[in-house]
PDB file of C-alpha atoms in Angstrom:
ATOM      1  CA  MET A  28     -43.198 -59.859 -67.690  1.00 36.00           C
ATOM      2  CA  ALA A  29     -41.482 -56.765 -68.971  1.00 39.00           C
ATOM      3  CA  VAL A  30     -44.457 -54.407 -68.976  1.00 39.00           C
ATOM      4  CA  PHE A  31     -42.841 -51.707 -66.809  1.00 41.00           C
ATOM      5  CA  ALA A  32     -39.396 -52.176 -68.272  1.00 42.00           C
ATOM      6  CA  ALA A  33     -40.728 -51.641 -71.765  1.00 37.00           C
ATOM      7  CA  ALA A  34     -42.694 -48.599 -70.657  1.00 40.00           C
ATOM      8  CA  VAL A  35     -39.724 -47.032 -68.860  1.00 43.00           C
ATOM      9  CA  SER A  36     -37.416 -47.870 -71.741  1.00 37.00           C
ATOM     10  CA  ALA A  37     -39.785 -46.327 -74.252  1.00 34.00           C
ATOM     11  CA  CYS A  38     -39.968 -43.202 -72.132  1.00 37.00           C
ATOM     12  CA  THR A  39     -36.257 -42.882 -71.506  1.00 36.00           C
ATOM     13  CA  THR A  40     -34.582 -43.499 -74.818  1.00 33.00           C
ATOM     14  CA  SER A  41     -35.561 -40.372 -76.717  1.00 33.00           C
ATOM     15  CA  GLY A  42     -33.519 -37.249 -76.238  1.00 33.00           C
ATOM     16  CA  GLU A  43     -30.866 -38.957 -74.167  1.00 32.00           C
ATOM     17  CA  LYS A  44     -27.835 -37.667 -76.056  1.00 30.00           C
ATOM     18  CA  GLY A  45     -26.188 -34.543 -74.730  1.00 31.00           C
ATOM     19  CA  ASN A  46     -26.753 -33.046 -71.324  1.00 30.00           C
ATOM     20  CA  PRO A  47     -29.969 -33.990 -69.542  1.00 30.00           C
ATOM     21  CA  THR A  48     -32.130 -31.129 -68.336  1.00 29.00           C
ATOM     22  CA  PRO A  49     -32.202 -31.074 -64.531  1.00 32.00           C
ATOM     23  CA  ALA A  50     -35.590 -31.512 -62.941  1.00 33.00           C
ATOM     24  CA  PRO A  51     -37.018 -28.194 -61.780  1.00 31.00           C
ATOM     25  CA  PRO A  52     -36.912 -27.572 -58.019  1.00 30.00           C
ATOM     26  CA  SER A  53     -40.092 -28.107 -56.037  1.00 30.00           C
ATOM     27  CA  THR A  54     -42.469 -25.184 -55.720  1.00 28.00           C
ATOM     28  CA  GLY A  55     -41.531 -22.870 -52.890  1.00 28.00           C
ATOM     29  CA  SER A  56     -37.983 -24.138 -52.529  1.00 26.00           C
ATOM     30  CA  SER A  57     -34.679 -22.504 -53.200  1.00 27.00           C
ATOM     31  CA  GLY A  58     -32.402 -23.872 -55.893  1.00 30.00           C
ATOM     32  CA  ASN A  59     -30.739 -25.940 -53.173  1.00 31.00           C
ATOM     33  CA  ASP A  60     -33.599 -28.398 -52.650  1.00 36.00           C
ATOM     34  CA  SER A  61     -32.485 -30.963 -50.078  1.00 41.00           C
ATOM     35  CA  SER A  62     -35.409 -33.275 -50.940  1.00 56.00           C
ATOM     36  CA  ASN A  63     -33.767 -33.921 -54.321  1.00 72.00           C
ATOM     37  CA  LYS A  64     -30.438 -34.897 -52.735  1.00 86.00           C
ATOM     38  CA  LEU A  65     -29.618 -38.495 -52.002  1.00 91.00           C
ATOM     39  CA  PRO A  66     -28.259 -39.285 -48.549  1.00 91.00           C
ATOM     40  CA  GLU A  67     -24.751 -40.710 -48.389  1.00 93.00           C
ATOM     41  CA  ARG A  68     -24.787 -44.485 -48.839  1.00 94.00           C
ATOM     42  CA  PRO A  69     -23.522 -46.504 -45.828  1.00 96.00           C
ATOM     43  CA  GLN A  70     -21.333 -48.698 -48.059  1.00 95.00           C
ATOM     44  CA  ALA A  71     -21.023 -49.625 -51.716  1.00 96.00           C
ATOM     45  CA  LEU A  72     -22.791 -52.822 -52.720  1.00 97.00           C
ATOM     46  CA  ARG A  73     -21.632 -53.570 -56.279  1.00 96.00           C
ATOM     47  CA  LEU A  74     -24.081 -55.393 -58.555  1.00 97.00           C
ATOM     48  CA  ASP A  75     -21.639 -56.581 -61.249  1.00 94.00           C
ATOM     49  CA  SER A  76     -21.943 -60.326 -60.575  1.00 93.00           C
ATOM     50  CA  VAL A  77     -25.191 -60.513 -58.587  1.00 96.00           C
ATOM     51  CA  ASP A  78     -27.806 -63.130 -59.515  1.00 97.00           C
ATOM     52  CA  THR A  79     -31.016 -61.078 -59.314  1.00 98.00           C
ATOM     53  CA  CYS A  80     -33.104 -64.232 -58.886  1.00 98.00           C
ATOM     54  CA  LYS A  81     -31.316 -64.849 -55.576  1.00 97.00           C
ATOM     55  CA  LEU A  82     -32.022 -61.393 -54.133  1.00 98.00           C
ATOM     56  CA  LEU A  83     -35.289 -62.553 -52.575  1.00 98.00           C
ATOM     57  CA  THR A  84     -35.043 -65.601 -50.317  1.00 97.00           C
ATOM     58  CA  ALA A  85     -37.827 -68.197 -50.129  1.00 97.00           C
ATOM     59  CA  ASP A  86     -39.063 -66.605 -46.885  1.00 98.00           C
ATOM     60  CA  GLN A  87     -39.007 -63.111 -48.427  1.00 98.00           C
ATOM     61  CA  MET A  88     -40.887 -64.388 -51.479  1.00 98.00           C
ATOM     62  CA  LYS A  89     -43.629 -65.654 -49.149  1.00 97.00           C
ATOM     63  CA  GLN A  90     -43.780 -62.231 -47.450  1.00 97.00           C
ATOM     64  CA  ILE A  91     -44.678 -60.569 -50.763  1.00 97.00           C
ATOM     65  CA  SER A  92     -46.720 -63.513 -52.100  1.00 95.00           C
ATOM     66  CA  VAL A  93     -44.579 -64.467 -55.098  1.00 96.00           C
ATOM     67  CA  VAL A  94     -44.055 -68.063 -56.124  1.00 96.00           C
ATOM     68  CA  SER A  95     -41.725 -68.166 -59.129  1.00 97.00           C
ATOM     69  CA  THR A  96     -38.575 -66.639 -60.575  1.00 97.00           C
ATOM     70  CA  ASP A  97     -37.604 -66.108 -64.181  1.00 97.00           C
ATOM     71  CA  PRO A  98     -34.185 -64.634 -65.096  1.00 98.00           C
ATOM     72  CA  VAL A  99     -34.510 -62.054 -67.874  1.00 97.00           C
ATOM     73  CA  LYS A 100     -32.626 -59.146 -69.441  1.00 96.00           C
ATOM     74  CA  LEU A 101     -34.680 -55.947 -69.359  1.00 94.00           C
ATOM     75  CA  PRO A 102     -34.072 -52.465 -70.790  1.00 93.00           C
ATOM     76  CA  LEU A 103     -34.639 -50.769 -67.406  1.00 91.00           C
ATOM     77  CA  VAL A 104     -32.630 -47.575 -67.838  1.00 90.00           C
ATOM     78  CA  ASN A 105     -31.780 -45.655 -70.991  1.00 86.00           C
ATOM     79  CA  GLY A 106     -32.738 -48.611 -73.216  1.00 88.00           C
ATOM     80  CA  GLN A 107     -29.740 -50.701 -72.135  1.00 92.00           C
ATOM     81  CA  GLU A 108     -30.470 -54.222 -70.947  1.00 95.00           C
ATOM     82  CA  SER A 109     -29.743 -55.176 -67.347  1.00 97.00           C
ATOM     83  CA  PRO A 110     -29.754 -58.603 -65.687  1.00 97.00           C
ATOM     84  CA  SER A 111     -33.115 -58.897 -63.976  1.00 98.00           C
ATOM     85  CA  CYS A 112     -35.496 -61.357 -62.415  1.00 98.00           C
ATOM     86  CA  ASP A 113     -39.243 -61.521 -62.816  1.00 97.00           C
ATOM     87  CA  TYR A 114     -40.802 -62.719 -59.551  1.00 97.00           C
ATOM     88  CA  GLY A 115     -44.253 -64.024 -60.458  1.00 95.00           C
ATOM     89  CA  SER A 116     -47.365 -64.584 -58.369  1.00 93.00           C
ATOM     90  CA  ASP A 117     -50.648 -66.408 -58.667  1.00 89.00           C
ATOM     91  CA  GLY A 118     -52.521 -63.202 -57.857  1.00 85.00           C
ATOM     92  CA  GLY A 119     -52.310 -60.886 -60.849  1.00 88.00           C
ATOM     93  CA  PHE A 120     -49.046 -59.063 -60.130  1.00 92.00           C
ATOM     94  CA  SER A 121     -45.302 -59.464 -60.380  1.00 94.00           C
ATOM     95  CA  TYR A 122     -42.123 -57.852 -59.153  1.00 97.00           C
ATOM     96  CA  GLN A 123     -39.065 -57.170 -61.265  1.00 97.00           C
ATOM     97  CA  VAL A 124     -35.655 -56.882 -59.638  1.00 98.00           C
ATOM     98  CA  GLY A 125     -32.918 -55.457 -61.845  1.00 98.00           C
ATOM     99  CA  ALA A 126     -29.179 -54.906 -61.398  1.00 98.00           C
ATOM    100  CA  VAL A 127     -28.459 -51.707 -63.336  1.00 97.00           C
ATOM    101  CA  THR A 128     -24.693 -51.303 -63.654  1.00 97.00           C
ATOM    102  CA  HIS A 129     -24.477 -48.558 -66.299  1.00 96.00           C
ATOM    103  CA  LYS A 130     -26.403 -45.666 -64.659  1.00 94.00           C
ATOM    104  CA  GLY A 131     -26.807 -44.640 -61.036  1.00 95.00           C
ATOM    105  CA  VAL A 132     -30.019 -43.350 -59.475  1.00 94.00           C
ATOM    106  CA  SER A 133     -29.018 -39.744 -60.159  1.00 92.00           C
ATOM    107  CA  TYR A 134     -30.174 -40.501 -63.728  1.00 92.00           C
ATOM    108  CA  TRP A 135     -33.783 -40.273 -62.520  1.00 92.00           C
ATOM    109  CA  LEU A 136     -33.186 -37.029 -60.616  1.00 91.00           C
ATOM    110  CA  GLN A 137     -31.652 -35.338 -63.662  1.00 88.00           C
ATOM    111  CA  GLY A 138     -34.806 -35.690 -65.710  1.00 77.00           C
ATOM    112  CA  GLY A 139     -34.156 -39.240 -66.958  1.00 63.00           C
ATOM    113  CA  GLY A 140     -37.150 -40.018 -69.088  1.00 69.00           C
ATOM    114  CA  ASN A 141     -40.864 -39.383 -68.826  1.00 80.00           C
ATOM    115  CA  VAL A 142     -41.099 -40.174 -65.112  1.00 85.00           C
ATOM    116  CA  ASP A 143     -41.767 -38.521 -61.797  1.00 88.00           C
ATOM    117  CA  ALA A 144     -38.836 -39.144 -59.444  1.00 92.00           C
ATOM    118  CA  THR A 145     -38.921 -38.617 -55.684  1.00 93.00           C
ATOM    119  CA  VAL A 146     -36.054 -39.182 -53.243  1.00 96.00           C
ATOM    120  CA  ILE A 147     -36.950 -41.768 -50.578  1.00 96.00           C
ATOM    121  CA  LYS A 148     -35.059 -44.092 -48.243  1.00 96.00           C
ATOM    122  CA  VAL A 149     -35.080 -47.855 -48.473  1.00 97.00           C
ATOM    123  CA  GLY A 150     -33.532 -49.322 -45.368  1.00 94.00           C
ATOM    124  CA  ASP A 151     -30.466 -47.214 -44.662  1.00 95.00           C
ATOM    125  CA  TYR A 152     -29.879 -46.326 -48.342  1.00 97.00           C
ATOM    126  CA  GLY A 153     -31.040 -43.399 -50.419  1.00 97.00           C
ATOM    127  CA  ALA A 154     -33.363 -44.337 -53.239  1.00 97.00           C
ATOM    128  CA  VAL A 155     -35.621 -42.823 -55.853  1.00 96.00           C
ATOM    129  CA  GLN A 156     -39.280 -43.681 -56.299  1.00 95.00           C
ATOM    130  CA  VAL A 157     -39.996 -43.775 -60.042  1.00 93.00           C
ATOM    131  CA  LYS A 158     -43.489 -43.485 -61.570  1.00 88.00           C
ATOM    132  CA  LEU A 159     -44.556 -42.786 -65.135  1.00 81.00           C
ATOM    133  CA  LYS A 160     -45.671 -39.157 -65.569  1.00 79.00           C
ATOM    134  CA  GLY A 161     -49.365 -38.635 -65.929  1.00 71.00           C
ATOM    135  CA  GLY A 162     -50.188 -42.228 -65.076  1.00 68.00           C
ATOM    136  CA  SER A 163     -51.618 -43.765 -61.951  1.00 69.00           C
ATOM    137  CA  GLY A 164     -52.166 -47.368 -61.050  1.00 67.00           C
ATOM    138  CA  PHE A 165     -49.878 -48.730 -63.743  1.00 76.00           C
ATOM    139  CA  ASP A 166     -46.753 -49.564 -61.710  1.00 83.00           C
ATOM    140  CA  CYS A 167     -44.129 -48.140 -59.367  1.00 92.00           C
ATOM    141  CA  SER A 168     -40.393 -48.670 -58.915  1.00 95.00           C
ATOM    142  CA  ALA A 169     -37.803 -48.058 -56.239  1.00 97.00           C
ATOM    143  CA  ALA A 170     -34.253 -47.509 -57.486  1.00 97.00           C
ATOM    144  CA  ILE A 171     -31.730 -47.894 -54.642  1.00 98.00           C
ATOM    145  CA  ASP A 172     -28.374 -46.080 -54.706  1.00 98.00           C
ATOM    146  CA  VAL A 173     -26.207 -49.130 -53.952  1.00 98.00           C
ATOM    147  CA  ALA A 174     -22.914 -48.077 -55.584  1.00 97.00           C
ATOM    148  CA  GLU A 175     -21.436 -45.303 -57.711  1.00 96.00           C
ATOM    149  CA  GLY A 176     -23.050 -45.535 -61.160  1.00 96.00           C
ATOM    150  CA  GLN A 177     -25.236 -48.500 -60.155  1.00 97.00           C
ATOM    151  CA  GLN A 178     -28.769 -49.015 -58.894  1.00 97.00           C
ATOM    152  CA  LEU A 179     -30.851 -51.887 -57.636  1.00 98.00           C
ATOM    153  CA  MET A 180     -34.223 -51.328 -59.283  1.00 98.00           C
ATOM    154  CA  VAL A 181     -37.332 -53.062 -57.953  1.00 98.00           C
ATOM    155  CA  SER A 182     -40.692 -52.648 -59.691  1.00 96.00           C
ATOM    156  CA  TYR A 183     -44.165 -53.716 -58.634  1.00 94.00           C
ATOM    157  CA  ILE A 184     -46.447 -54.385 -61.591  1.00 92.00           C
ATOM    158  CA  PRO A 185     -50.128 -55.260 -61.261  1.00 90.00           C
ATOM    159  CA  THR A 186     -51.235 -57.366 -64.202  1.00 84.00           C
ATOM    160  CA  THR A 187     -54.939 -56.976 -63.448  1.00 77.00           C
ATOM    161  CA  THR A 188     -56.984 -53.804 -63.180  1.00 62.00           C
ATOM    162  CA  LYS A 189     -57.878 -54.392 -59.508  1.00 75.00           C
ATOM    163  CA  GLU A 190     -55.010 -52.358 -57.996  1.00 74.00           C
ATOM    164  CA  LYS A 191     -54.991 -48.688 -58.956  1.00 76.00           C
ATOM    165  CA  ASP A 192     -53.975 -46.830 -55.766  1.00 84.00           C
ATOM    166  CA  GLN A 193     -50.523 -45.417 -56.575  1.00 87.00           C
ATOM    167  CA  ALA A 194     -49.535 -45.220 -52.881  1.00 90.00           C
ATOM    168  CA  VAL A 195     -50.263 -48.949 -52.497  1.00 90.00           C
ATOM    169  CA  LEU A 196     -48.265 -49.839 -55.618  1.00 92.00           C
ATOM    170  CA  CYS A 197     -45.283 -47.753 -54.470  1.00 94.00           C
ATOM    171  CA  GLY A 198     -45.498 -49.182 -50.946  1.00 95.00           C
ATOM    172  CA  LYS A 199     -45.267 -52.699 -52.353  1.00 95.00           C
ATOM    173  CA  ALA A 200     -42.289 -51.786 -54.553  1.00 96.00           C
ATOM    174  CA  GLU A 201     -40.499 -50.213 -51.591  1.00 97.00           C
ATOM    175  CA  LYS A 202     -41.174 -53.226 -49.344  1.00 97.00           C
ATOM    176  CA  ALA A 203     -39.761 -55.648 -51.931  1.00 98.00           C
ATOM    177  CA  ALA A 204     -36.800 -53.312 -52.516  1.00 98.00           C
ATOM    178  CA  GLY A 205     -36.041 -53.363 -48.784  1.00 98.00           C
ATOM    179  CA  LEU A 206     -36.117 -57.163 -48.777  1.00 98.00           C
ATOM    180  CA  ALA A 207     -33.817 -57.396 -51.811  1.00 98.00           C
ATOM    181  CA  LEU A 208     -31.434 -54.851 -50.272  1.00 98.00           C
ATOM    182  CA  SER A 209     -31.197 -56.845 -47.039  1.00 97.00           C
ATOM    183  CA  THR A 210     -30.268 -59.957 -49.049  1.00 97.00           C
ATOM    184  CA  LEU A 211     -27.751 -58.020 -51.170  1.00 97.00           C
ATOM    185  CA  LYS A 212     -25.969 -56.938 -47.981  1.00 96.00           C
ATOM    186  CA  THR A 213     -25.407 -60.597 -47.052  1.00 95.00           C
ATOM    187  CA  LEU A 214     -23.881 -61.463 -50.446  1.00 87.00           C
ATOM    188  CA  LYS A 215     -20.843 -59.204 -50.038  1.00 60.00           C
TER     189      LYS A 215
END
């Protein structure tokens, strides 16, 4: 299901030509806001030939209660399609894992689209939590800074109206992102 991908794509394709407007610094901070700076990555993990449907092992899929995989191409960043995998469940939600090789996570921190972006850590890598502006309970993504100009993007998407707590949605996206990152490390 490409619900989040379509929403992010629709919010990120307009106004993309030219120089992006940097996100304003947080209230009460100087122009040198360290919370908007990604930590140095421990090593580059290139995504160029990664099969996104193999980034969650059978055991990891059980940990997040997904039961199926479906390889897809999704317009995750800037309207450009990226190899992705839809991990489906029997419980009204799915995860999408995408290998974005044309834009790094700094895209989100430079005002990339109609999203709120917050620097977080997933495992030992810097990442950006991405949520649609003005929305709550729709979805949440974690975009991990795995290599220069590349990001591993993991989204949690409820397909029922039962889950609306944004912190829960983002926690689930971050957990799945951590699992996919640990598998990616073993593929290199």
